[in-house]
Short mmCIF file of C-alpha atoms in Angstrom, two decimals:
data_model
loop_
_atom_site.label_atom_id
_atom_site.label_comp_id
_atom_site.label_asym_id
_atom_site.label_seq_id
_atom_site.Cartn_x
_atom_site.Cartn_y
_atom_site.Cartn_z
CA MET A 192 96.55 110.15 82.16
CA LYS A 193 99.53 111.03 83.28
CA LYS A 194 100.02 114.41 82.18
CA ILE A 195 96.37 114.46 83.39
CA ILE A 196 97.88 114.07 87.24
CA LEU A 197 100.34 116.02 87.02
CA THR A 198 98.59 118.87 85.42
CA ALA A 199 96.42 118.50 88.27
CA ALA A 200 98.74 118.09 90.93
CA LEU A 201 100.82 121.75 89.61
CA CYS A 202 97.41 123.61 89.42
CA LEU A 203 96.38 122.75 92.99
CA PRO A 204 99.07 125.32 94.27
CA ILE A 205 97.70 128.20 92.76
CA TYR A 206 94.44 127.98 93.87
CA ALA A 207 94.78 126.79 97.09
CA SER A 208 95.85 130.27 97.94
CA ALA A 209 93.93 133.02 95.84
CA GLN A 210 91.36 135.13 95.96
CA PRO A 211 88.62 136.34 93.43
CA SER A 212 89.33 139.48 90.84
CA SER A 213 86.30 139.75 88.96
CA GLN A 214 82.64 141.02 90.34
CA VAL A 215 81.87 138.38 86.30
CA ALA A 216 80.35 135.25 88.25
CA TRP A 217 80.15 133.31 84.92
CA THR A 218 76.36 131.63 85.59
CA ALA A 219 74.56 129.85 83.14
CA ASP A 220 72.55 132.68 82.07
CA GLN A 221 75.78 135.15 81.83
CA LEU A 222 76.71 133.10 79.45
CA ASN A 223 73.69 132.36 77.31
CA PHE A 224 73.26 136.47 77.63
CA VAL A 225 77.37 136.90 75.87
CA LYS A 226 76.07 134.20 73.87
CA ALA A 227 72.64 136.08 72.56
CA GLY A 228 75.45 139.46 71.36
CA ASP A 229 74.05 140.72 68.39
CA PRO A 230 77.39 141.28 66.54
CA THR A 231 75.25 143.60 63.95
CA LYS A 232 74.58 146.37 66.82
CA GLY A 233 78.22 145.52 67.91
CA GLU A 234 79.50 146.80 64.51
CA GLN A 235 78.63 149.65 65.03
CA LEU A 236 79.93 150.23 67.86
CA SER A 237 83.00 149.37 67.15
CA LYS A 238 83.40 152.22 65.09
CA THR A 239 84.80 153.92 67.67
CA CYS A 240 87.25 151.39 68.90
CA SER A 241 89.11 151.24 65.62
CA GLY A 242 91.58 154.00 66.51
CA CYS A 243 93.48 151.61 69.03
CA HIS A 244 92.52 148.01 67.94
CA GLY A 245 92.02 148.67 64.22
CA GLU A 246 89.25 148.95 61.87
CA LYS A 247 87.99 145.24 62.14
CA GLY A 248 89.54 144.70 65.34
CA ILE A 249 93.34 143.74 64.45
CA SER A 250 95.32 146.44 66.09
CA ILE A 251 98.91 148.03 64.47
CA SER A 252 99.81 148.89 67.53
CA PRO A 253 102.47 147.05 70.10
CA ASN A 254 100.61 149.30 72.92
CA ASN A 255 97.10 148.14 71.92
CA PRO A 256 95.84 144.18 71.67
CA SER A 257 94.01 143.03 68.67
CA LEU A 258 90.62 142.38 69.25
CA ALA A 259 90.00 140.29 66.66
CA GLY A 260 88.67 136.69 66.65
CA GLN A 261 88.95 136.81 70.25
CA LEU A 262 86.49 135.13 72.20
CA ALA A 263 83.29 136.63 73.06
CA THR A 264 83.28 135.72 77.29
CA TYR A 265 86.76 136.97 77.09
CA LEU A 266 86.01 140.16 75.35
CA TYR A 267 82.88 140.90 77.78
CA LYS A 268 85.18 140.33 80.67
CA GLN A 269 87.58 142.62 79.82
CA LEU A 270 85.31 145.13 79.67
CA GLN A 271 83.10 144.37 82.65
CA ASP A 272 86.52 144.95 84.59
CA TYR A 273 87.20 147.95 83.34
CA SER A 274 83.78 149.48 83.51
CA ASN A 275 83.77 148.45 87.57
CA GLY A 276 87.71 149.85 87.87
CA ASP A 277 88.56 146.22 87.93
CA ARG A 278 91.22 145.97 85.50
CA GLN A 279 93.40 149.73 84.91
CA ASP A 280 93.32 151.76 82.38
CA PRO A 281 91.83 155.64 82.31
CA MET A 282 91.03 155.49 78.48
CA MET A 283 89.74 151.59 79.10
CA ASN A 284 87.74 152.74 82.34
CA ALA A 285 86.39 155.96 80.81
CA ILE A 286 84.96 154.23 77.50
CA ALA A 287 83.71 150.63 79.09
CA GLN A 288 82.11 153.13 81.81
CA GLY A 289 79.68 155.04 79.36
CA LEU A 290 78.40 151.02 77.44
CA SER A 291 75.67 149.09 78.73
CA GLN A 292 76.24 145.38 79.47
CA GLN A 293 74.34 144.53 76.01
CA ASP A 294 76.36 147.05 74.25
CA ALA A 295 79.44 145.21 75.80
CA ALA A 296 78.13 142.21 74.74
CA ASP A 297 77.33 143.38 71.21
CA LEU A 298 80.41 144.21 71.08
CA ALA A 299 82.04 140.86 72.32
CA ALA A 300 79.88 139.06 69.78
CA TRP A 301 81.19 141.49 67.26
CA PHE A 302 85.08 141.35 67.56
CA ALA A 303 84.82 137.58 68.15
CA SER A 304 83.24 137.26 64.56
CA GLN A 305 86.21 138.72 62.58
CA PRO A 306 88.93 136.78 60.96
CA PRO A 307 91.50 136.70 63.28
CA ALA A 308 94.91 138.52 63.95
CA PHE A 309 97.96 137.12 62.99
CA GLN A 310 101.47 138.75 63.21
CA SER A 311 104.68 138.17 60.59
CA ARG A 312 106.65 135.51 62.08
CA SER A 313 109.98 136.25 64.36
CA PRO A 314 113.14 134.43 63.32
CA MET A 315 113.56 134.62 67.54
CA VAL A 316 114.78 131.20 69.06
CA TYR A 317 111.77 130.35 71.70
CA GLU A 318 112.97 127.02 73.24
CA LYS A 319 112.71 128.28 76.91
CA ALA A 320 108.62 129.01 75.37
CA GLU A 321 107.93 125.98 74.17
CA ASN A 322 108.95 124.49 77.33
CA LEU A 323 107.36 126.40 79.33
CA VAL A 324 103.73 125.99 76.80
CA LYS A 325 104.15 122.23 76.30
CA LYS A 326 105.67 121.22 79.82
CA GLY A 327 104.84 123.84 82.03
CA SER A 328 107.94 123.85 85.31
CA ARG A 329 107.91 121.06 87.94
CA ASP A 330 110.37 122.65 89.70
CA ARG A 331 108.18 125.82 89.85
CA VAL A 332 104.97 124.04 90.05
CA LEU A 333 103.48 125.09 86.36
CA PRO A 334 100.80 123.79 84.78
CA PRO A 335 101.80 124.24 80.69
CA CYS A 336 100.33 127.37 79.89
CA GLU A 337 98.62 125.22 76.50
CA VAL A 338 96.52 123.68 79.60
CA CYS A 339 94.31 126.70 79.92
CA HIS A 340 95.22 128.39 76.04
CA GLY A 341 95.64 125.57 74.81
CA SER A 342 97.53 123.86 72.21
CA ASP A 343 97.22 125.99 69.62
CA GLY A 344 97.09 129.28 71.72
CA LYS A 345 92.76 129.40 70.78
CA GLY A 346 91.87 130.21 74.25
CA GLN A 347 89.55 127.75 76.28
CA VAL A 348 85.41 129.16 77.22
CA MET A 349 84.76 132.00 79.74
CA ASP A 350 88.12 133.46 80.74
CA MET A 351 91.38 131.76 79.34
CA PRO A 352 91.91 134.31 76.41
CA GLY A 353 93.62 133.32 73.18
CA LEU A 354 97.24 134.29 72.50
CA SER A 355 97.89 133.23 68.91
CA GLY A 356 98.75 136.55 66.47
CA GLN A 357 98.61 138.53 69.44
CA ASN A 358 101.33 141.14 69.08
CA ALA A 359 104.27 139.79 70.86
CA ALA A 360 104.97 143.16 72.88
CA TYR A 361 101.74 143.41 73.93
CA THR A 362 101.95 139.88 75.37
CA SER A 363 105.29 139.76 76.14
CA ALA A 364 103.40 143.53 78.08
CA THR A 365 100.56 141.85 79.27
CA LEU A 366 103.03 139.25 81.65
CA ASN A 367 104.84 141.86 82.96
CA ALA A 368 101.63 143.55 84.34
CA PHE A 369 100.82 140.58 85.85
CA LYS A 370 104.29 140.05 87.54
CA ASN A 371 103.79 143.79 89.16
CA GLY A 372 101.19 144.07 90.06
CA GLU A 373 99.47 146.44 87.88
CA ARG A 374 97.11 144.43 86.05
CA HIS A 375 94.91 141.87 89.09
CA ASN A 376 91.86 140.99 87.13
CA ASP A 377 93.13 137.69 86.53
CA ILE A 378 90.78 134.86 88.87
CA TYR A 379 92.12 133.32 91.67
CA ARG A 380 95.60 135.47 90.97
CA ARG A 381 96.79 132.59 88.26
CA MET A 382 98.61 134.80 86.60
CA ARG A 383 100.02 136.68 88.47
CA LEU A 384 101.44 134.06 90.39
CA ILE A 385 102.95 132.40 87.09
CA ALA A 386 104.11 135.44 85.92
CA LYS A 387 105.96 136.33 89.13
CA THR A 388 107.86 133.10 88.35
CA LEU A 389 108.69 134.26 84.56
CA SER A 390 112.33 135.48 83.61
CA ASP A 391 112.88 138.71 81.31
CA GLN A 392 113.82 136.54 78.95
CA GLU A 393 111.03 133.32 79.08
CA ILE A 394 108.73 135.98 79.31
CA GLU A 395 110.05 137.80 75.24
CA GLU A 396 110.24 134.48 74.43
CA LEU A 397 106.80 133.79 75.48
CA GLY A 398 105.22 136.58 73.12
CA PHE A 399 106.58 135.37 70.09
CA TYR A 400 106.51 132.20 70.56
CA TYR A 401 102.34 133.47 70.07
CA GLN A 402 102.82 136.28 68.13
CA ASN A 403 104.43 133.16 65.39
CA ILE A 404 101.04 130.83 65.88
CA ARG A 405 98.28 131.09 62.97
CA ASN A 406 95.27 130.90 64.76
#
C-alpha cells in the first residue's frame, strides 16, 4: 500500500504539468480496432520492413528498433504518429503516410505475434539503472520505471512500450531524443520530463539494463 501511495504522489507533478502530444485517442472502439488486426495480412506488409527491422521483426542494427513481441497498441500508435507528423523520421513518415489505418493495425498484429528479441547479455554493471527501475528517485520526484514498463520490461496496455531485449544503444538513443526534445510524441510529456532529469550514465545503464531482460 505504501508503494502505491508513493508512486501516485511521484506521478502527480508529471501529469499535472503536461499536455497531450498525440492524435491517437484510446477509445474502446480504437482498442478493439487494433485488437482485430489481421497478422496474416500484416506479415505480407512486413516484407517491406525487413530491411531495417529484420525479417521477423528483430533488428540487427542499433539504429533501428526490434518490433517483434512489442505491444500492438504501441506499434499502431507509433505508425499513426509518424503518419500525422507527431513523430519525426523522414523514412518512417513517408512509409506510414502510405499505410491505411487497417494496414497499421495488421502490421502491429503481425509484429506483436512474433517471438520477442533478446540481445546477448552485457557484463556492464548497472546499479543506477536498477535503482531507477525498482525505486525511482524521490529527490527528483520520479516514479520507478517499472510502474509503466512493468517489472519484466514487457510494457503495459496502450502506449507503454515493452523494453526488454531491445538493443541497448537504441533504448539509450531514444531516451536522449526525449531528453533533448527531438522526440515529442509522448503522452502528457511524461518521458520528456523524466528523461531531462537523467544523467548520461543513467541513460546508458538503462539501455543495458533492459537489453539484458529476457522477455
